[in-house]
Coordinates of C-alpha atoms and ligand atoms in Angstrom, one line a residue:
X603 CA -7.2 35.1 16.2
X604 CA -3.8 37.4 16.2
X605 CA -3.9 35.8 20.5
X606 CA -4.3 33.0 18.9
X607 CA -1.0 33.0 17.1
X608 CA 1.0 35.0 18.9
X609 CA 0.1 31.7 22.1
X610 CA 1.7 29.3 19.5
X611 CA 4.8 31.4 18.4
X612 CA 5.9 32.2 22.2
X613 CA 4.6 28.2 22.5
X614 CA 7.5 28.0 20.5
X615 CA 10.2 30.2 21.5
X616 CA 9.2 28.8 25.0
X617 CA 10.7 25.2 23.8
X618 CA 13.5 26.1 20.8
X619 CA 16.2 25.9 23.8
X620 CA 15.7 22.2 24.6
X621 CA 15.2 21.3 21.4
X622 CA 18.9 22.4 20.3
X623 CA 20.2 20.7 24.2
X624 CA 18.6 18.3 23.5
X625 CA 19.6 18.0 19.5
X626 CA 23.6 17.6 21.3
X627 CA 23.2 14.8 24.2
X628 CA 21.8 12.9 21.0
X629 CA 24.4 13.7 19.0
X630 CA 27.8 14.0 21.4
X631 CA 26.3 10.5 23.4
X632 CA 27.4 6.9 22.0
X633 CA 24.6 5.2 20.4
X634 CA 23.1 2.5 21.9
X635 CA 23.7 -0.2 19.0
X636 CA 22.3 -3.0 21.3
X637 CA 18.6 -1.7 20.1
X638 CA 17.9 0.5 17.2
X639 CA 15.0 2.0 19.5
X640 CA 14.4 5.6 19.2
X641 CA 15.7 7.6 21.7
X642 CA 13.0 9.1 24.1
X643 CA 13.7 11.9 26.5
X644 CA 11.1 13.4 28.4
X645 CA 8.7 16.4 27.5
X646 CA 9.6 15.6 23.6
X647 CA 9.7 11.8 23.2
X648 CA 11.4 10.4 20.5
X649 CA 10.3 14.2 18.5
X650 CA 13.3 13.7 17.5
X651 CA 14.3 10.6 15.8
X652 CA 10.7 11.1 14.1
X653 CA 12.3 14.5 12.6
X654 CA 15.3 13.1 11.2
X655 CA 13.3 9.8 9.5
X656 CA 10.1 12.0 8.6
X657 CA 11.7 11.1 4.8
X658 CA 11.5 7.1 5.0
X659 CA 8.9 6.4 8.0
X660 CA 8.2 3.1 6.7
X661 CA 11.2 1.8 5.8
X662 CA 12.5 3.1 9.4
X663 CA 9.7 1.5 11.0
X664 CA 10.1 -1.7 9.6
X665 CA 14.1 -1.3 11.1
X666 CA 13.1 -1.4 14.6
X667 CA 10.3 -3.3 14.5
X668 CA 12.9 -6.5 13.3
X669 CA 14.9 -5.8 15.8
X670 CA 12.7 -5.7 18.5
X671 CA 12.3 -9.2 20.5
X672 CA 8.5 -9.9 20.2
X673 CA 8.4 -7.9 17.1
X674 CA 6.3 -4.1 19.1
X675 CA 7.6 -1.1 20.8
X676 CA 5.5 1.8 22.0
X677 CA 6.7 4.8 20.3
X678 CA 6.6 8.4 22.5
X679 CA 6.0 11.2 20.6
X680 CA 5.6 14.8 22.0
X681 CA 4.0 15.5 25.3
X682 CA 3.6 11.5 27.0
X683 CA 1.6 10.8 23.8
X684 CA 2.7 7.1 24.1
X685 CA 2.0 5.0 20.3
X686 CA 2.0 1.3 19.9
X687 CA 3.4 -0.8 17.7
X688 CA 3.0 -3.8 16.0
X689 CA 4.3 -6.0 13.4
X690 CA 3.3 -9.3 15.7
X691 CA 0.5 -11.6 13.8
X692 CA -0.8 -12.9 17.1
X693 CA -1.3 -9.0 18.7
X694 CA -3.0 -8.5 14.8
X695 CA -5.6 -11.0 15.1
X696 CA -5.4 -9.6 18.7
X697 CA -7.3 -6.2 17.5
X698 CA -8.2 -6.8 14.6
X699 CA -10.4 -10.3 15.3
X700 CA -10.5 -10.4 19.5
X701 CA -10.9 -7.6 20.0
X702 CA -12.0 -6.1 17.6
X703 CA -15.3 -4.3 19.0
X704 CA -12.2 -2.9 21.8
X705 CA -10.3 -1.3 18.7
X706 CA -12.6 0.9 17.0
X707 CA -11.1 4.1 14.5
X708 CA -11.6 5.8 16.5
X709 CA -13.3 9.0 17.7
X710 CA -9.5 11.7 16.6
X711 CA -8.6 8.9 13.4
X712 CA -12.4 10.2 12.9
X713 CA -11.7 13.7 13.7
X714 CA -8.8 13.8 11.1
X715 CA -10.0 12.2 8.4
X716 CA -13.5 14.4 8.3
X717 CA -13.0 16.8 6.6
X718 CA -11.7 14.8 3.9
X719 CA -14.0 11.4 4.1
X720 CA -16.9 12.5 6.4
X721 CA -18.9 9.9 8.1
X722 CA -17.9 7.4 4.9
X723 CA -17.2 3.5 5.5
X724 CA -13.9 4.6 5.8
X725 CA -13.6 7.2 8.5
X726 CA -17.2 5.2 9.7
X727 CA -17.8 2.5 13.3
X728 CA -20.2 1.3 15.0
X729 CA -23.9 1.4 13.0
X730 CA -22.4 3.2 10.5
X731 CA -20.0 1.8 9.7
X732 CA -22.2 -1.6 9.7
X733 CA -25.2 -0.1 7.8
X734 CA -22.0 0.9 4.8
X735 CA -21.2 -2.3 4.6
X736 CA -23.3 -4.1 3.7
X737 CA -25.0 -2.2 1.8
X738 CA -21.7 -1.8 0.2
X739 CA -21.9 -6.4 0.1
X740 CA -23.7 -7.0 -2.7
X741 CA -21.2 -5.5 -4.5
X742 CA -18.9 -8.0 -4.9
X743 CA -20.6 -11.1 -4.9
X744 CA -20.0 -13.3 -8.1
X745 CA -22.3 -11.7 -10.5
X746 CA -21.0 -8.9 -10.3
X747 CA -17.6 -10.1 -10.1
X748 CA -18.0 -11.8 -13.3
X749 CA -18.9 -8.7 -15.3
X750 CA -16.4 -6.0 -12.9
X751 CA -14.4 -8.4 -15.3
X752 CA -15.2 -9.3 -19.0
X753 CA -17.4 -6.8 -19.2
X754 CA -15.7 -3.7 -17.3
X755 CA -11.8 -4.6 -17.3
X756 CA -12.3 -6.6 -20.1
X757 CA -13.0 -2.7 -22.4
X758 CA -11.0 -0.3 -20.2
X759 CA -7.6 -2.8 -21.3
X760 CA -8.7 -3.5 -24.5
X761 CA -10.4 -0.2 -25.9
X762 CA -8.5 2.5 -23.2
X763 CA -4.8 1.1 -22.0
X764 CA -3.8 -1.8 -24.6
X765 CA -3.9 0.8 -27.6
X766 CA -2.3 3.4 -25.7
X767 CA 0.5 1.3 -24.6
X768 CA 0.5 0.6 -28.7
X769 CA 1.0 3.8 -29.8
X770 CA 4.4 3.9 -27.5
X771 CA 5.5 0.7 -28.1
X772 CA 5.6 2.6 -32.0
X773 CA 7.0 6.0 -31.0
X774 CA 9.3 4.2 -28.5
X775 CA 8.4 7.0 -25.8
X776 CA 8.4 7.5 -22.2
X777 CA 5.3 7.0 -20.0
X778 CA 4.0 7.7 -16.6
X779 CA 3.4 4.0 -16.6
X780 CA 1.5 4.1 -12.2
X781 CA 0.3 7.4 -14.0
X782 CA -1.3 5.4 -16.9
X783 CA -3.0 3.0 -13.9
X784 CA -3.8 5.4 -11.5
X785 CA -6.0 6.8 -14.3
X786 CA -7.5 3.0 -15.7
X787 CA -8.6 2.3 -11.3
X788 CA -10.3 5.1 -11.4
X789 CA -12.4 5.4 -14.8
X790 CA -12.9 1.3 -13.5
X791 CA -13.8 2.0 -9.9
X792 CA -15.9 4.5 -11.3
X793 CA -17.6 2.7 -13.4
X794 CA -18.2 -0.3 -11.3
X795 CA -19.2 1.6 -8.7
X796 CA -22.1 4.5 -10.1
X797 CA -22.1 3.3 -13.6
X798 CA -20.7 6.9 -14.1
X799 CA -18.3 6.9 -16.8
X800 CA -15.1 9.0 -15.7
X801 CA -12.9 8.6 -19.7
X802 CA -9.3 9.5 -17.6
X803 CA -7.8 7.3 -19.5
X804 CA -8.5 8.6 -22.9
X805 CA -5.4 8.6 -25.2
X806 CA -4.6 12.1 -25.1
X807 CA -4.8 11.7 -21.0
X808 CA -7.0 15.2 -20.6
X809 CA -5.5 17.0 -17.5
X810 CA -7.1 15.3 -14.3
X811 CA -8.2 17.8 -12.1
X812 CA -9.8 16.5 -9.7
X813 CA -6.9 13.4 -9.4
X814 CA -5.0 16.7 -8.7
X815 CA -7.3 17.8 -5.5
X816 CA -7.4 14.0 -5.3
X817 CA -4.3 14.1 -4.7
X818 CA -3.6 17.0 -3.0
X819 CA -7.0 16.3 0.3
X820 CA -4.9 12.7 0.8
X821 CA -1.9 14.4 1.3
X822 CA -2.7 17.0 3.7
X823 CA -4.8 15.2 5.4
X824 CA -2.3 12.2 5.8
X825 CA 0.0 14.8 7.1
X826 CA -2.7 15.5 10.1
X827 CA -1.3 13.0 11.3
X828 CA 2.9 13.6 11.4
X829 CA 1.7 16.8 13.7
X830 CA 3.4 17.4 16.7
X831 CA -0.2 18.3 18.3
X832 CA -3.2 17.5 16.5
X833 CA -3.5 21.8 17.6
X834 CA -1.7 22.8 15.5
X835 CA -3.0 21.5 12.5
X836 CA -6.6 22.8 14.1
X837 CA -5.5 26.0 14.5
X838 CA -4.6 26.4 10.6
X839 CA -7.4 25.1 10.3
X840 CA -9.2 27.5 12.1
X841 CA -7.4 31.0 10.5
X842 CA -7.5 29.2 7.3
X843 CA -4.2 29.2 6.6
X844 CA -1.2 27.0 5.2
X845 CA -2.3 23.7 4.5
X846 CA -5.4 23.3 5.5
X847 CA -6.6 26.3 3.4
X848 CA -5.2 23.9 0.6
X849 CA -6.8 21.1 1.8
X850 CA -10.0 22.5 2.3
X851 CA -10.5 23.7 -1.9
X852 CA -8.9 20.9 -2.9
X853 CA -11.6 18.7 -0.8
X854 CA -14.5 22.0 -2.1
X855 CA -13.1 20.2 -5.4
X856 CA -13.7 16.8 -4.8
X857 CA -16.6 17.0 -3.1
X858 CA -17.9 18.9 -6.2
X859 CA -16.9 16.0 -8.8
X860 CA -18.9 13.1 -5.8
X861 CA -21.9 15.7 -5.9
X862 CA -22.0 16.2 -9.6
X863 CA -22.1 11.8 -9.6
X864 CA -24.5 11.7 -7.5
X865 CA -27.2 14.2 -8.8
X866 CA -26.9 12.7 -12.0
X867 CA -27.2 9.3 -11.1
X868 CA -30.3 10.5 -9.2
X869 CA -31.5 12.5 -12.6
X870 CA -30.9 8.9 -13.9
X871 CA -32.8 6.6 -11.1
X872 CA -36.6 9.2 -11.9
X873 CA -35.8 8.3 -15.3
X874 CA -34.8 4.7 -15.4
X875 CA -36.6 2.0 -13.1
X876 CA -34.5 0.3 -9.9
X877 CA -34.1 -3.2 -12.1
X878 CA -32.5 -1.3 -15.0
X879 CA -29.6 0.6 -12.7
X880 CA -27.5 -2.3 -10.2
X881 CA -24.6 0.2 -9.0
X882 CA -23.8 0.3 -5.5
X883 CA -24.4 4.5 -6.3
X884 CA -28.3 2.7 -7.8
X885 CA -28.7 0.7 -4.6
X886 CA -27.8 3.1 -2.3
X887 CA -30.0 6.3 -3.2
X888 CA -32.8 3.6 -3.5
X889 CA -32.7 2.3 -0.2
X890 CA -34.4 5.9 0.9
X891 CA -33.6 7.9 3.6
X892 CA -30.2 9.0 2.7
X893 CA -29.1 12.8 2.3
X894 CA -26.8 13.8 0.5
X895 CA -24.1 15.3 2.0
X896 CA -23.8 11.0 3.1
X897 CA -24.6 10.0 0.1
X898 CA -21.1 11.7 -1.5
X899 CA -18.6 11.0 1.5
X900 CA -19.8 7.2 0.7
X901 CA -18.9 8.2 -3.7
X902 CA -14.9 9.5 -2.0
X903 CA -14.5 6.2 0.0
X904 CA -15.1 4.3 -2.5
X905 CA -13.1 6.1 -5.3
X906 CA -10.5 6.6 -2.5
X907 CA -10.4 2.4 -2.1
X908 CA -11.3 2.0 -5.5
X909 CA -8.7 3.6 -7.4
X910 CA -5.1 3.9 -5.0
X911 CA -4.7 1.0 -4.0
X912 CA -4.6 -1.6 -7.6
X913 CA -2.8 1.0 -9.5
X914 CA -0.1 0.7 -6.0
X915 CA -0.3 -2.6 -6.3
X916 CA 0.0 -3.4 -10.4
X917 CA 3.3 0.7 -10.6
X918 CA 4.7 -1.4 -7.7
X919 CA 4.3 -5.7 -9.7
X920 CA 5.6 -4.1 -12.7
X921 CA 8.7 -3.2 -11.3
X922 CA 9.4 -6.1 -9.4
X923 CA 9.2 -8.3 -12.9
X924 CA 10.7 -5.9 -14.5
X925 CA 14.4 -7.0 -12.9
X926 CA 13.1 -10.7 -12.4
X927 CA 12.7 -12.3 -15.8
X928 CA 11.9 -16.8 -13.9
X929 CA 8.5 -14.7 -12.1
X930 CA 7.9 -13.4 -15.9
X931 CA 8.8 -16.0 -17.9
X932 CA 6.5 -18.5 -15.1
X933 CA 3.7 -15.8 -15.9
X934 CA 3.4 -15.3 -19.4
X935 CA 3.7 -19.0 -19.2
X936 CA 1.0 -19.0 -17.6
X937 CA -1.0 -16.5 -20.2
X938 CA -0.3 -18.2 -23.4
X939 CA -2.8 -21.5 -21.8
X940 CA -5.7 -18.6 -22.0
X941 CA -7.9 -17.7 -24.8
X942 CA -6.4 -13.5 -25.2
X943 CA -10.1 -12.3 -23.6
X944 CA -9.7 -14.1 -20.1
X945 CA -13.7 -15.2 -19.2
X946 CA -14.1 -15.3 -15.7
X947 CA -13.6 -18.9 -13.9
X948 CA -10.4 -18.2 -16.6
X949 CA -9.0 -15.3 -14.3
X950 CA -9.9 -16.2 -11.0
X951 CA -7.6 -19.4 -11.6
X952 CA -4.1 -17.9 -12.5
X953 CA -2.0 -19.5 -9.9
X954 CA 1.1 -18.2 -10.5
X955 CA 0.4 -14.9 -11.1
X956 CA -1.5 -14.4 -7.6
X957 CA 1.3 -15.7 -6.1
X958 CA 3.1 -13.2 -7.6
X959 CA 1.3 -9.8 -6.8
X960 CA 0.6 -11.7 -3.5
X961 CA 4.3 -11.2 -3.3
X962 CA 5.4 -7.6 -4.5
X963 CA 2.4 -6.3 -2.5
X964 CA 4.4 -8.1 0.6
X965 CA 6.9 -5.7 0.0
X966 CA 5.4 -3.1 -1.4
X967 CA 1.9 -2.8 0.2
X968 CA -0.9 -0.4 -0.9
X969 CA -1.8 0.6 3.0
X970 CA 1.3 0.0 4.0
X971 CA 0.3 1.0 8.4
X972 CA -3.4 1.3 9.7
X973 CA -4.2 1.8 13.3
X974 CA -7.4 1.4 16.1
X975 CA -7.7 4.2 18.7
X976 CA -8.3 1.5 22.3
X977 CA -12.4 2.0 23.7
X978 CA -10.8 1.4 27.1
X979 CA -7.6 -0.4 29.2
X980 CA -6.0 -3.4 27.0
X981 CA -3.2 -6.0 27.7
X982 CA -1.0 -7.3 24.3
X983 CA -0.4 -10.9 23.8
X984 CA 2.9 -9.5 23.9
X985 CA 2.8 -7.4 27.3
X986 CA 2.8 -4.1 26.0
X987 CA 0.5 -2.2 27.7
X988 CA -2.3 0.1 25.9
X989 CA -3.9 3.1 28.3
X990 CA -7.8 4.0 27.1
X991 CA -7.2 6.4 23.4
X992 CA -3.9 5.5 23.0
X993 CA -2.8 4.4 19.1
X994 CA -1.9 1.1 18.1
X995 CA -0.2 0.6 14.3
X996 CA -0.2 -3.2 13.1
X997 CA 2.1 -2.8 10.1
X998 CA 1.5 -4.5 6.6
X999 CA 4.7 -2.6 5.4
X1000 CA 7.1 -4.0 8.2
X1001 CA 5.7 -7.4 8.6
X1002 CA 6.1 -8.6 4.9
X1003 CA 9.7 -7.3 6.0
X1004 CA 10.5 -9.7 9.2
X1005 CA 13.1 -12.3 8.9
X1006 CA 11.0 -14.6 11.8
X1007 CA 7.3 -14.5 9.7
X1008 CA 9.3 -15.1 5.7
X1009 CA 12.4 -16.1 6.9
X1010 CA 15.8 -15.1 5.9
X1011 CA 15.7 -14.6 1.9
X1012 CA 13.3 -11.9 2.6
X1013 CA 14.3 -9.1 1.1
X1014 CA 13.5 -12.1 -2.1
X1015 CA 11.2 -11.1 -4.9
X1016 CA 9.8 -15.0 -5.4
X1017 CA 6.5 -15.0 -5.3
X1018 CA 7.3 -19.0 -4.9
X1019 CA 7.4 -18.9 -1.5
X1020 CA 3.7 -19.0 -2.6
X1021 CA 3.7 -21.7 -4.0
X1022 CA 3.3 -26.0 -4.0
X1023 CA 4.0 -27.5 -7.0
X1024 CA 1.8 -30.8 -8.2
X1025 CA 4.1 -32.5 -9.3
X1026 CA 1.6 -35.2 -10.6
X1027 CA -0.9 -32.7 -12.4
X1028 CA 2.8 -31.1 -12.9
X1029 CA 0.8 -27.5 -12.0
X1030 CA 1.0 -24.6 -9.4
X1031 CA -1.1 -24.5 -6.7
X1032 CA -1.4 -21.8 -4.4
X1033 CA -1.0 -21.1 -0.3
X1034 CA -1.7 -18.7 0.8
X1035 CA -0.1 -17.4 4.3
X1036 CA -3.4 -16.1 7.7
X1037 CA -4.3 -12.8 7.1
X1038 CA -2.4 -11.6 10.1
X1039 CA 0.5 -12.6 8.7
X1040 CA -0.4 -10.7 5.9
X1041 CA -2.7 -8.6 6.2
X1042 CA -1.8 -6.0 3.1
X1043 CA -5.9 -6.1 3.0
X1044 CA -6.1 -6.1 6.3
X1045 CA -8.1 -9.1 8.6
X1046 CA -11.1 -9.2 10.4
X1047 CA -14.6 -7.8 10.3
X1048 CA -13.2 -5.0 7.9
X1049 CA -11.2 -6.9 5.7
X1050 CA -11.1 -5.0 2.3
X1051 CA -14.3 -5.4 0.7
X1052 CA -12.6 -5.5 -2.6
X1053 CA -9.9 -7.9 -2.4
X1054 CA -11.9 -10.4 -5.1
X1055 CA -12.6 -7.8 -7.3
X1056 CA -8.8 -6.0 -6.7
X1057 CA -7.1 -9.6 -7.7
X1058 CA -9.5 -10.2 -10.6
X1059 CA -8.9 -6.5 -12.1
X1060 CA -4.3 -6.9 -11.7
X1061 CA -4.3 -10.2 -12.9
X1062 CA -6.1 -9.2 -16.2
X1063 CA -4.4 -6.3 -16.4
X1064 CA -1.0 -8.1 -16.2
X1065 CA -2.4 -10.6 -19.1
X1066 CA -3.4 -8.2 -20.9
X1067 CA -0.3 -5.9 -21.0
X1068 CA 3.0 -9.0 -20.2
X1069 CA 0.8 -11.3 -23.4
X1070 CA 1.4 -8.4 -25.4
X1071 CA 4.0 -6.2 -23.8
X1072 CA 7.2 -6.2 -22.5
X1073 CA 7.4 -3.3 -20.1
X1074 CA 10.8 -1.5 -19.1
X1075 CA 11.9 0.3 -16.7
X1076 CA 13.2 4.0 -18.3
X1077 CA 15.4 4.4 -15.0
X1078 CA 19.1 5.2 -14.9
X1079 CA 20.9 1.8 -14.1
X1080 CA 21.1 1.1 -9.9
X1081 CA 17.2 3.3 -9.8
X1082 CA 15.4 2.1 -6.8
X1083 CA 12.0 3.5 -6.9
X1084 CA 10.9 5.2 -2.9
X1085 CA 8.1 3.9 -1.6
X1086 CA 6.0 6.9 0.0
X1087 CA 2.9 7.4 1.6
X1088 CA -0.3 8.6 1.7
X1089 CA -2.7 6.9 3.5
X1090 CA -2.2 4.4 0.6
X1091 CA 1.4 3.9 -1.4
X1092 CA 3.0 5.7 -4.3
X1093 CA 6.4 5.2 -6.6
X1094 CA 7.7 9.0 -5.7
X1095 CA 7.7 10.6 -8.8
X1096 CA 6.0 8.0 -11.0
X1097 CA 6.9 5.3 -13.0
X1098 CA 9.0 6.3 -16.9
X1099 CA 8.6 2.8 -18.6
X1100 CA 9.4 2.4 -22.5
X1101 CA 6.8 -0.5 -23.8
X1102 CA 8.5 -2.6 -26.2
X1103 CA 5.6 -4.5 -28.3
X1104 CA 5.9 -8.7 -28.0
X1105 CA 6.6 -10.8 -30.8
X1106 CA 3.1 -13.5 -31.3
X1107 CA 5.6 -16.8 -30.2
X1108 CA 7.1 -14.4 -28.5
X1109 CA 8.3 -15.8 -24.9
X1110 CA 11.3 -14.5 -24.5
X1111 CA 11.6 -12.5 -21.6
X1112 CA 15.1 -9.4 -20.7
X1113 CA 17.3 -10.5 -18.5
Ligands
HEM1679 C1 -4.6 -4.3 -4.6 C2 -6.0 -3.5 -3.7 C3 -5.9 -3.3 -2.2 C4 -5.5 -3.7 -1.1 C5 -4.5 -3.6 -1.4 C6 -7.1 -2.9 -0.4 C7 -6.7 -2.6 1.1 C8 -8.5 -2.9 2.3 C9 -7.5 -2.6 3.7 C10 -6.0 -2.1 4.4 C11 -8.2 -1.9 4.4 C12 -8.8 -1.6 4.8 C13 -8.9 -0.3 5.4 C14 -8.9 0.6 6.6 O1 -10.0 -0.6 7.3 O2 -8.3 2.0 7.4 C15 -9.4 -1.7 2.6 C16 -10.9 -1.4 3.0 C17 -11.6 -2.0 2.1 N1 -11.5 -2.0 1.1 FE1 -10.6 -2.4 0.0 N2 -8.1 -2.5 -0.8 C18 -7.2 -3.2 -2.1 C19 -8.6 -2.8 -3.1 C20 -10.1 -2.2 -3.8 C21 -10.8 -2.2 -4.2 C22 -11.0 -2.9 -5.5 C23 -11.7 -1.9 -3.8 C24 -13.5 -1.9 -3.7 C25 -13.8 -1.0 -4.5 C26 -12.1 -1.6 -2.4 C27 -12.6 -2.0 -1.1 C28 -12.6 -1.4 0.4 C29 -14.3 -1.2 1.4 C30 -15.6 -1.0 1.0 C31 -13.4 -1.2 2.1 C32 -14.0 -1.1 3.7 C33 -14.3 -2.1 4.6 C34 -14.3 -1.8 5.9 O3 -14.6 -0.6 6.4 O4 -15.7 -2.4 6.4 N3 -10.8 -2.8 -1.7 N4 -9.3 -2.3 1.8

């Protein structure tokens, strides 16, 4: 092992003079103002630019993609590795639908995430993926969705979320709304998918060991993608040092939690008839011939799908709405036209709120970028050549910021861009965009299975919260939150807010 370390150290020392040389060349040469493409050098490619922009990866890619003629570019990484980035809807349709079989997740993606996600749906291709997609899809039929919004979400909202907000309003305390929404979404996804209540959203805000471990596992796993060379994290893993040791410990906590859910469910199934158990986990276990480790992988992927996505979307939604009084007024009008506990159809039909959520996810998508690995040589519709084994990354964050797709007012938060006013009925109607221009939920055969469930949950939460409360950021004047992402996105440092109770007939919003 020591030999291996010495070898790595000598290799890095050998490269050091090149770095210095190229750093000075880079600083002293005139910048290429005509193009924002990162400079690329032999051997190290654009590693200097990648390093310089490591804390603002998404805005950086968005700037580059906005300035390319076709909305795509090739990023040259260390030792000649090419990665293709695209914000071009025709390319997105090509990789996600037309050439679906040529663009799987791929071996290197699966290896990178396998310690954390195992063979769960987010890390699966081919028959393994098909099986999981098919068995999971029952969870999203109308009957399950109705039950989800009218019982699971309703109960968590009325019994947990609203009382916590009410106490914060009475005590004038500051809450981290991002943390609260993550707890809410976590309880929700466990209840609907596994019939298990982890009780994370309690007034005491119990210390969430599992959530911390999940967060660590997610961050360290996704940081593997940023390694100069995969061999670096593989060596650290073999030596069980640094971030890899942290990952191993976090993953073992996450797995222990997920395994407990599976064992409890198995016990429950032995005691009850299968008719009484309708959640996803029961269905998987009842399908037989599945080993515990694989079921645990599925549980972890579902927690990832359900916990971090809707909570991220709602965090940015409440931030944007708090600064857009007109949007808030329209949402309130829509809420007040419905009963206090709206049923499935009434939630589904909240058109303006739906548009307001789409608009916030355009600017702050919960999954800001996603990639596929070419299984063979190909040429993208815009002419970029792709070699077998190269990754093609489509970038919803950048796509939401392309003038060519959304017009010159793309920086503005404007739900109306998703709506048409039906003048005769005096109502809004929703005008969607195709899923290749707006691949926030991905598109094609692997489009998000939980899209409708997510909208129902988010709209019901918005209705419940904004009907009674104003959400006021507890931040300094001029504060701009920072968008960060580890596979899924977050507001850096959380979202501190004060909660203010509205009067019964109070439709006013803070300018
Ligand atoms: C705002 C909320 C959500 C967004 C933006 C979102 C987005 C996405 C995206 C981008 C993918 C593709 C990921 C990939 O393959 O790399 C995906 C897949 C998936 N999502 Fe969602 N998601 C959301 C909520 C949910 C919820 C609440 C569930 C419920 C469990 C869910 C279940 C799934 C599943 C099972 C897949 C895998 C589909 C497949 O690979 O065939 N999602 N989602």
